[in-house]
Amino acid sequence: MPERSSPTSPPRLVDVAKAAGVSLATASRAMTGSTGVSAEVAAHVQAIASQVGYVPNSHARALAGGQASMVGLIVHDVGDPYFAEIARGVLRETESRGYLALISQTQRDPRAELARVRALRAHRVNSIVLAGSGYIEARTETALAAELRSFTAAGGRVAVIGRHHLPVDAVLPDNAAGGATLMRHLLDLGHRRLGVLGGPASLTTVEDRLAGLRTAFGAAGLDWGTVPVEHGDFTREGGAAATARLMGAHPGLTAVVALNDPMAVGALSWLLNHGRRVPEEISVAGFDDVPVARDVYPALTTIRLPMVGMGRQALELVLKPPAARPRRRRTRHELVVRASTAPPAP
């Protein structure tokens, strides 16, 4: 078994190179997964590194101008199943590539987003994935856009999920088209008296999903002005509270559309607790297809977005060399019909 150069100091990369019988440059490429070294040599060097107890110093590599092995992931809310699925996609890729992910949340506070990016820069993280809706008010993102330009100009890499206007690579969920598909499903069932549970009105994701619903409703020759919209938090509690307001003002609705699944679960809970039968008296539909959507009763009709795949795509973008212009990757969507929707009662 190879021996360390010193019993008191941790082994260095040069010690690994010497023990493996390769140059320092070859050892470096083998440990970072770079090109220019065969799989056999890389496996040999990595085995020697493990034997001598060598741990790569990613911070030192970043200071030296190399690509750090840590990826920063910033989400709105780690407790939201949508972001948990995205994080799962990012983590699958980081683990398969030998990277470590540092996860933080912002609670949909633009100031917190800016603070998290600056904190990651201070920790010498070279790659950042930022997941979560952008904001309708352009000024809200001005400071963040400037920070990201500075970061990328200095060699950093950023990819975002669900943001239209930031000057970096982006994965864009199929929000508007998904909204239109969901509305057509309800209209095809015969619903005309519908209400909508929207998330925070400041978010572009809410605006895009509403636009899809509105487009399909109008294409059917119906007046969108007759559709009540109640905004609330993108949570189960927010959905229940918005449902209480919606049904108090419009008790004759035959269908409720929630713009994410946690809100839809809150709607189901409120309706069932208040004696409303779903879907016999009123249908409920959601958006995203988070894992709990299939387990609630009745199981939730929803629009499925490839959330794990979105996380994977974002990480692939952030680890690629920069392009001349920001790249856009648009997802698909799928209508998943379950037991929570049915034709309205005669």
Short mmCIF file of C-alpha atoms in Angstrom, two decimals:
data_model
loop_
_atom_site.label_atom_id
_atom_site.label_comp_id
_atom_site.label_asym_id
_atom_site.label_seq_id
_atom_site.Cartn_x
_atom_site.Cartn_y
_atom_site.Cartn_z
CA MET A 1 0.00 0.00 0.00
CA PRO A 2 1.46 3.45 -0.91
CA GLU A 3 2.66 5.51 2.01
CA ARG A 4 2.02 9.16 2.73
CA SER A 5 4.93 11.56 2.42
CA SER A 6 4.47 12.80 5.98
CA PRO A 7 2.80 11.24 9.01
CA THR A 8 1.60 14.63 10.25
CA SER A 9 0.37 16.45 7.13
CA PRO A 10 -2.50 15.42 4.83
CA PRO A 11 -1.50 13.91 1.50
CA ARG A 12 -1.22 16.26 -1.45
CA LEU A 13 -1.98 15.74 -5.11
CA VAL A 14 1.75 15.58 -5.81
CA ASP A 15 1.93 12.61 -3.41
CA VAL A 16 -0.85 10.88 -5.34
CA ALA A 17 0.94 11.51 -8.64
CA LYS A 18 4.20 10.11 -7.29
CA ALA A 19 2.56 7.01 -5.83
CA ALA A 20 0.60 6.40 -9.04
CA GLY A 21 3.63 6.92 -11.28
CA VAL A 22 2.08 9.71 -13.32
CA SER A 23 2.72 13.41 -13.82
CA LEU A 24 1.07 16.01 -11.62
CA ALA A 25 -0.97 17.26 -14.60
CA THR A 26 -2.25 13.74 -15.33
CA ALA A 27 -3.17 13.23 -11.68
CA SER A 28 -5.07 16.51 -11.69
CA ARG A 29 -7.03 15.59 -14.81
CA ALA A 30 -7.81 12.14 -13.41
CA MET A 31 -9.15 13.55 -10.15
CA THR A 32 -11.31 16.25 -11.77
CA GLY A 33 -12.72 14.06 -14.56
CA SER A 34 -11.16 16.22 -17.28
CA THR A 35 -10.43 15.01 -20.80
CA GLY A 36 -6.98 13.95 -21.88
CA VAL A 37 -6.62 10.90 -19.64
CA SER A 38 -7.85 7.36 -20.27
CA ALA A 39 -10.47 5.72 -18.10
CA GLU A 40 -7.92 3.12 -16.96
CA VAL A 41 -5.40 5.72 -15.85
CA ALA A 42 -8.11 7.79 -14.16
CA ALA A 43 -9.34 4.73 -12.24
CA HIS A 44 -5.77 3.87 -11.21
CA VAL A 45 -5.05 7.40 -9.95
CA GLN A 46 -8.36 7.60 -8.09
CA ALA A 47 -7.69 4.23 -6.44
CA ILE A 48 -4.27 5.42 -5.27
CA ALA A 49 -5.80 8.67 -3.99
CA SER A 50 -8.31 6.67 -1.96
CA GLN A 51 -5.56 4.46 -0.52
CA VAL A 52 -3.44 7.38 0.66
CA GLY A 53 -6.44 9.29 1.96
CA TYR A 54 -6.20 12.22 -0.43
CA VAL A 55 -9.20 14.61 -0.37
CA PRO A 56 -9.38 17.16 -3.23
CA ASN A 57 -9.37 20.76 -2.02
CA SER A 58 -12.12 22.30 -4.14
CA HIS A 59 -11.67 25.70 -2.51
CA ALA A 60 -8.01 25.76 -3.48
CA ARG A 61 -8.87 24.67 -7.01
CA ALA A 62 -11.34 27.53 -7.32
CA LEU A 63 -8.75 30.01 -6.07
CA ALA A 64 -6.33 28.65 -8.63
CA GLY A 65 -8.83 29.32 -11.39
CA GLY A 66 -10.02 25.74 -11.92
CA GLN A 67 -13.61 24.60 -11.91
CA ALA A 68 -14.81 24.08 -8.35
CA SER A 69 -16.51 20.76 -7.58
CA MET A 70 -19.33 22.46 -5.67
CA VAL A 71 -22.58 23.62 -7.28
CA GLY A 72 -24.86 26.13 -5.57
CA LEU A 73 -28.59 25.41 -5.81
CA ILE A 74 -30.97 28.21 -4.82
CA VAL A 75 -34.72 27.49 -4.60
CA HIS A 76 -37.73 29.42 -3.35
CA ASP A 77 -38.78 26.86 -0.73
CA VAL A 78 -37.11 23.52 0.07
CA GLY A 79 -40.39 22.33 1.63
CA ASP A 80 -42.33 22.79 -1.61
CA PRO A 81 -42.57 19.40 -3.42
CA TYR A 82 -41.98 21.14 -6.78
CA PHE A 83 -38.58 22.35 -5.66
CA ALA A 84 -37.83 19.07 -3.88
CA GLU A 85 -38.26 17.26 -7.21
CA ILE A 86 -36.07 19.78 -9.03
CA ALA A 87 -33.43 19.40 -6.31
CA ARG A 88 -33.61 15.63 -6.76
CA GLY A 89 -32.76 16.05 -10.42
CA VAL A 90 -29.83 18.35 -9.63
CA LEU A 91 -28.52 16.05 -6.91
CA ARG A 92 -28.70 12.98 -9.14
CA GLU A 93 -26.47 14.71 -11.65
CA THR A 94 -24.05 16.18 -9.12
CA GLU A 95 -23.58 12.78 -7.49
CA SER A 96 -23.02 11.03 -10.82
CA ARG A 97 -20.44 13.64 -11.81
CA GLY A 98 -18.63 13.79 -8.47
CA TYR A 99 -19.86 17.26 -7.52
CA LEU A 100 -21.27 18.46 -4.21
CA ALA A 101 -24.42 20.62 -4.07
CA LEU A 102 -24.90 23.43 -1.59
CA ILE A 103 -28.66 24.14 -1.25
CA SER A 104 -30.28 27.31 0.08
CA GLN A 105 -33.76 28.87 -0.07
CA THR A 106 -35.15 32.39 -0.46
CA GLN A 107 -38.86 32.17 0.49
CA ARG A 108 -39.61 34.11 -2.71
CA ASP A 109 -37.76 37.19 -1.45
CA PRO A 110 -35.77 38.91 -4.24
CA ARG A 111 -33.40 40.40 -1.66
CA ALA A 112 -32.67 36.94 -0.32
CA GLU A 113 -31.92 35.70 -3.86
CA LEU A 114 -29.33 38.40 -4.28
CA ALA A 115 -27.85 37.65 -0.85
CA ARG A 116 -27.61 33.92 -1.61
CA VAL A 117 -25.81 34.50 -4.90
CA ARG A 118 -23.34 36.83 -3.20
CA ALA A 119 -22.78 34.32 -0.42
CA LEU A 120 -22.05 31.55 -2.93
CA ARG A 121 -19.58 33.82 -4.72
CA ALA A 122 -17.88 34.55 -1.41
CA HIS A 123 -17.50 30.79 -0.91
CA ARG A 124 -15.83 30.46 -4.32
CA VAL A 125 -18.67 28.46 -5.87
CA ASN A 126 -18.24 28.66 -9.62
CA SER A 127 -21.58 27.17 -10.74
CA ILE A 128 -25.07 28.17 -9.60
CA VAL A 129 -28.55 26.82 -10.44
CA LEU A 130 -31.36 29.21 -9.50
CA ALA A 131 -34.83 27.61 -9.51
CA GLY A 132 -38.11 29.43 -9.11
CA SER A 133 -40.38 31.89 -10.83
CA GLY A 134 -39.29 35.31 -11.93
CA TYR A 135 -41.18 38.48 -11.10
CA ILE A 136 -43.60 40.45 -13.25
CA GLU A 137 -42.16 43.77 -12.10
CA ALA A 138 -38.87 44.06 -14.03
CA ARG A 139 -37.23 46.29 -11.43
CA THR A 140 -37.49 43.46 -8.92
CA GLU A 141 -34.77 41.55 -10.79
CA THR A 142 -32.49 44.43 -11.79
CA ALA A 143 -29.97 43.98 -8.97
CA LEU A 144 -29.90 40.20 -9.38
CA ALA A 145 -29.35 40.49 -13.14
CA ALA A 146 -26.42 42.83 -12.56
CA GLU A 147 -24.91 40.44 -10.00
CA LEU A 148 -25.22 37.51 -12.39
CA ARG A 149 -23.58 39.50 -15.20
CA SER A 150 -20.68 40.28 -12.88
CA PHE A 151 -20.44 36.64 -11.83
CA THR A 152 -20.44 35.27 -15.38
CA ALA A 153 -18.00 37.95 -16.56
CA ALA A 154 -15.61 36.68 -13.88
CA GLY A 155 -15.92 33.12 -15.22
CA GLY A 156 -18.86 31.86 -13.17
CA ARG A 157 -21.66 29.80 -14.68
CA VAL A 158 -25.38 30.15 -13.97
CA ALA A 159 -28.53 28.40 -15.17
CA VAL A 160 -32.05 29.25 -14.05
CA ILE A 161 -35.33 27.34 -14.02
CA GLY A 162 -38.56 29.23 -14.69
CA ARG A 163 -36.99 32.66 -15.26
CA HIS A 164 -37.52 34.46 -18.55
CA HIS A 165 -35.53 37.64 -18.28
CA LEU A 166 -32.23 36.95 -16.51
CA PRO A 167 -29.21 37.05 -18.85
CA VAL A 168 -28.15 33.39 -18.37
CA ASP A 169 -29.05 29.91 -19.63
CA ALA A 170 -32.58 28.86 -18.71
CA VAL A 171 -34.87 25.85 -18.47
CA LEU A 172 -38.43 27.05 -19.09
CA PRO A 173 -41.42 24.96 -17.92
CA ASP A 174 -44.34 24.65 -20.33
CA ASN A 175 -46.58 26.81 -18.13
CA ALA A 176 -48.80 28.61 -20.63
CA ALA A 177 -49.39 25.57 -22.84
CA GLY A 178 -50.02 23.44 -19.75
CA GLY A 179 -52.63 25.91 -18.53
CA ALA A 180 -54.39 25.78 -21.88
CA THR A 181 -54.41 21.98 -21.87
CA LEU A 182 -55.88 21.87 -18.37
CA MET A 183 -58.62 24.35 -19.26
CA ARG A 184 -59.54 22.41 -22.40
CA HIS A 185 -59.89 19.25 -20.30
CA LEU A 186 -62.38 20.94 -17.97
CA LEU A 187 -64.28 22.55 -20.84
CA ASP A 188 -64.49 19.20 -22.64
CA LEU A 189 -66.05 17.73 -19.49
CA GLY A 190 -68.72 20.43 -19.72
CA HIS A 191 -67.62 22.89 -17.02
CA ARG A 192 -68.42 26.55 -17.59
CA ARG A 193 -68.60 27.91 -14.04
CA LEU A 194 -64.98 27.70 -12.99
CA GLY A 195 -62.80 29.44 -10.42
CA VAL A 196 -59.02 29.71 -10.18
CA LEU A 197 -56.68 29.55 -7.20
CA GLY A 198 -53.62 31.56 -8.21
CA GLY A 199 -50.32 31.78 -6.37
CA PRO A 200 -48.68 35.13 -5.61
CA ALA A 201 -49.78 37.63 -8.26
CA SER A 202 -46.23 39.02 -8.55
CA LEU A 203 -44.82 35.84 -10.13
CA THR A 204 -44.38 35.25 -13.87
CA THR A 205 -45.22 31.56 -13.37
CA VAL A 206 -48.67 32.58 -12.13
CA GLU A 207 -49.05 35.03 -15.02
CA ASP A 208 -48.04 32.38 -17.59
CA ARG A 209 -50.35 29.68 -16.24
CA LEU A 210 -53.24 32.12 -16.05
CA ALA A 211 -52.52 33.18 -19.64
CA GLY A 212 -52.86 29.57 -20.77
CA LEU A 213 -56.16 29.14 -18.95
CA ARG A 214 -57.43 32.45 -20.34
CA THR A 215 -56.42 31.62 -23.93
CA ALA A 216 -58.24 28.28 -23.96
CA PHE A 217 -61.32 29.76 -22.27
CA GLY A 218 -61.49 32.55 -24.83
CA ALA A 219 -60.89 30.15 -27.73
CA ALA A 220 -64.06 28.36 -26.66
CA GLY A 221 -65.99 31.61 -27.16
CA LEU A 222 -66.32 32.26 -23.42
CA ASP A 223 -65.76 35.45 -21.46
CA TRP A 224 -62.72 35.22 -19.16
CA GLY A 225 -64.15 38.10 -17.18
CA THR A 226 -66.65 35.67 -15.66
CA VAL A 227 -63.89 33.54 -14.11
CA PRO A 228 -63.04 34.53 -10.52
CA VAL A 229 -59.37 34.31 -9.49
CA GLU A 230 -58.27 34.16 -5.85
CA HIS A 231 -54.55 34.63 -5.15
CA GLY A 232 -52.75 33.12 -2.19
CA ASP A 233 -49.58 31.39 -1.07
CA PHE A 234 -48.36 28.48 -3.18
CA THR A 235 -49.00 26.14 -0.22
CA ARG A 236 -51.66 23.74 1.08
CA GLU A 237 -52.69 26.37 3.62
CA GLY A 238 -52.78 29.05 0.95
CA GLY A 239 -54.98 26.85 -1.23
CA ALA A 240 -57.44 26.15 1.58
CA ALA A 241 -57.72 29.82 2.50
CA ALA A 242 -58.16 30.88 -1.14
CA THR A 243 -60.83 28.19 -1.60
CA ALA A 244 -62.75 29.51 1.40
CA ARG A 245 -62.79 32.99 -0.13
CA LEU A 246 -63.62 31.69 -3.61
CA MET A 247 -66.51 29.48 -2.53
CA GLY A 248 -67.86 32.10 -0.14
CA ALA A 249 -68.22 34.52 -3.03
CA HIS A 250 -69.13 31.97 -5.73
CA PRO A 251 -70.85 28.94 -4.17
CA GLY A 252 -72.20 27.70 -7.51
CA LEU A 253 -68.85 26.85 -9.10
CA THR A 254 -68.55 23.38 -10.63
CA ALA A 255 -64.74 23.30 -10.93
CA VAL A 256 -61.71 24.81 -9.23
CA VAL A 257 -58.30 25.06 -10.91
CA ALA A 258 -55.27 25.53 -8.67
CA LEU A 259 -52.04 26.79 -10.22
CA ASN A 260 -49.95 24.30 -8.27
CA ASP A 261 -50.63 20.96 -6.59
CA PRO A 262 -50.18 22.00 -2.93
CA MET A 263 -52.90 24.63 -3.44
CA ALA A 264 -55.08 21.97 -5.07
CA VAL A 265 -54.57 19.65 -2.09
CA GLY A 266 -55.63 22.51 0.18
CA ALA A 267 -58.72 23.01 -1.96
CA LEU A 268 -59.61 19.31 -1.75
CA SER A 269 -59.23 19.38 2.02
CA TRP A 270 -61.40 22.48 2.45
CA LEU A 271 -64.13 21.24 0.12
CA LEU A 272 -64.35 17.77 1.69
CA ASN A 273 -64.31 19.20 5.21
CA HIS A 274 -67.22 21.45 4.26
CA GLY A 275 -69.36 18.64 2.91
CA ARG A 276 -68.69 19.13 -0.80
CA ARG A 277 -68.29 15.90 -2.77
CA VAL A 278 -65.35 15.81 -5.20
CA PRO A 279 -65.79 15.30 -8.12
CA GLU A 280 -69.57 14.62 -7.96
CA GLU A 281 -70.41 18.20 -6.95
CA ILE A 282 -67.24 20.05 -7.83
CA SER A 283 -64.07 19.12 -9.72
CA VAL A 284 -60.55 20.09 -8.62
CA ALA A 285 -57.43 20.23 -10.80
CA GLY A 286 -53.82 21.14 -10.06
CA PHE A 287 -50.52 21.77 -11.79
CA ASP A 288 -47.02 20.15 -11.68
CA ASP A 289 -47.86 16.52 -10.64
CA VAL A 290 -45.83 16.40 -7.44
CA PRO A 291 -45.70 12.91 -5.83
CA VAL A 292 -48.53 13.56 -3.35
CA ALA A 293 -50.96 14.29 -6.21
CA ARG A 294 -51.52 10.59 -6.85
CA ASP A 295 -51.88 9.71 -3.16
CA VAL A 296 -54.56 12.16 -1.98
CA TYR A 297 -58.23 11.22 -2.13
CA PRO A 298 -59.57 11.61 -4.67
CA ALA A 299 -56.35 11.42 -6.68
CA LEU A 300 -55.61 14.73 -8.34
CA THR A 301 -55.99 15.56 -12.01
CA THR A 302 -53.04 17.78 -12.89
CA ILE A 303 -50.51 18.90 -15.48
CA ARG A 304 -47.27 16.94 -15.25
CA LEU A 305 -44.02 18.83 -15.68
CA PRO A 306 -40.69 16.93 -15.85
CA MET A 307 -39.41 18.44 -12.61
CA VAL A 308 -36.54 15.99 -12.01
CA GLY A 309 -35.56 16.37 -15.65
CA MET A 310 -35.65 20.15 -15.33
CA GLY A 311 -33.13 19.97 -12.51
CA ARG A 312 -30.93 17.66 -14.56
CA GLN A 313 -31.13 19.94 -17.62
CA ALA A 314 -30.20 23.00 -15.58
CA LEU A 315 -27.14 21.29 -14.15
CA GLU A 316 -26.08 20.13 -17.62
CA LEU A 317 -26.32 23.72 -18.84
CA VAL A 318 -24.38 25.15 -15.92
CA LEU A 319 -21.53 22.68 -16.43
CA LYS A 320 -21.22 23.40 -20.15
CA PRO A 321 -18.91 26.10 -21.50
CA PRO A 322 -20.77 29.40 -22.05
CA ALA A 323 -22.45 30.07 -25.39
CA ALA A 324 -22.45 33.31 -27.36
CA ARG A 325 -26.03 33.94 -26.21
CA PRO A 326 -28.00 32.50 -23.30
CA ARG A 327 -29.47 29.11 -24.16
CA ARG A 328 -33.15 28.25 -23.65
CA ARG A 329 -34.42 24.73 -22.99
CA ARG A 330 -38.21 24.43 -23.07
CA THR A 331 -39.95 21.48 -21.45
CA ARG A 332 -43.03 19.55 -22.45
CA HIS A 333 -46.12 18.91 -20.35
CA GLU A 334 -48.64 16.12 -19.98
CA LEU A 335 -52.25 16.08 -18.80
CA VAL A 336 -52.70 13.44 -16.08
CA VAL A 337 -56.39 12.68 -15.58
CA ARG A 338 -57.26 11.17 -12.21
CA ALA A 339 -60.35 10.94 -10.03
CA SER A 340 -60.72 14.58 -8.94
CA THR A 341 -62.36 15.76 -12.18
CA ALA A 342 -65.62 14.63 -13.78
CA PRO A 343 -68.50 16.18 -15.76
CA PRO A 344 -70.59 18.65 -13.75
CA ALA A 345 -73.76 17.38 -12.12
CA PRO A 346 -76.85 17.75 -14.32
#
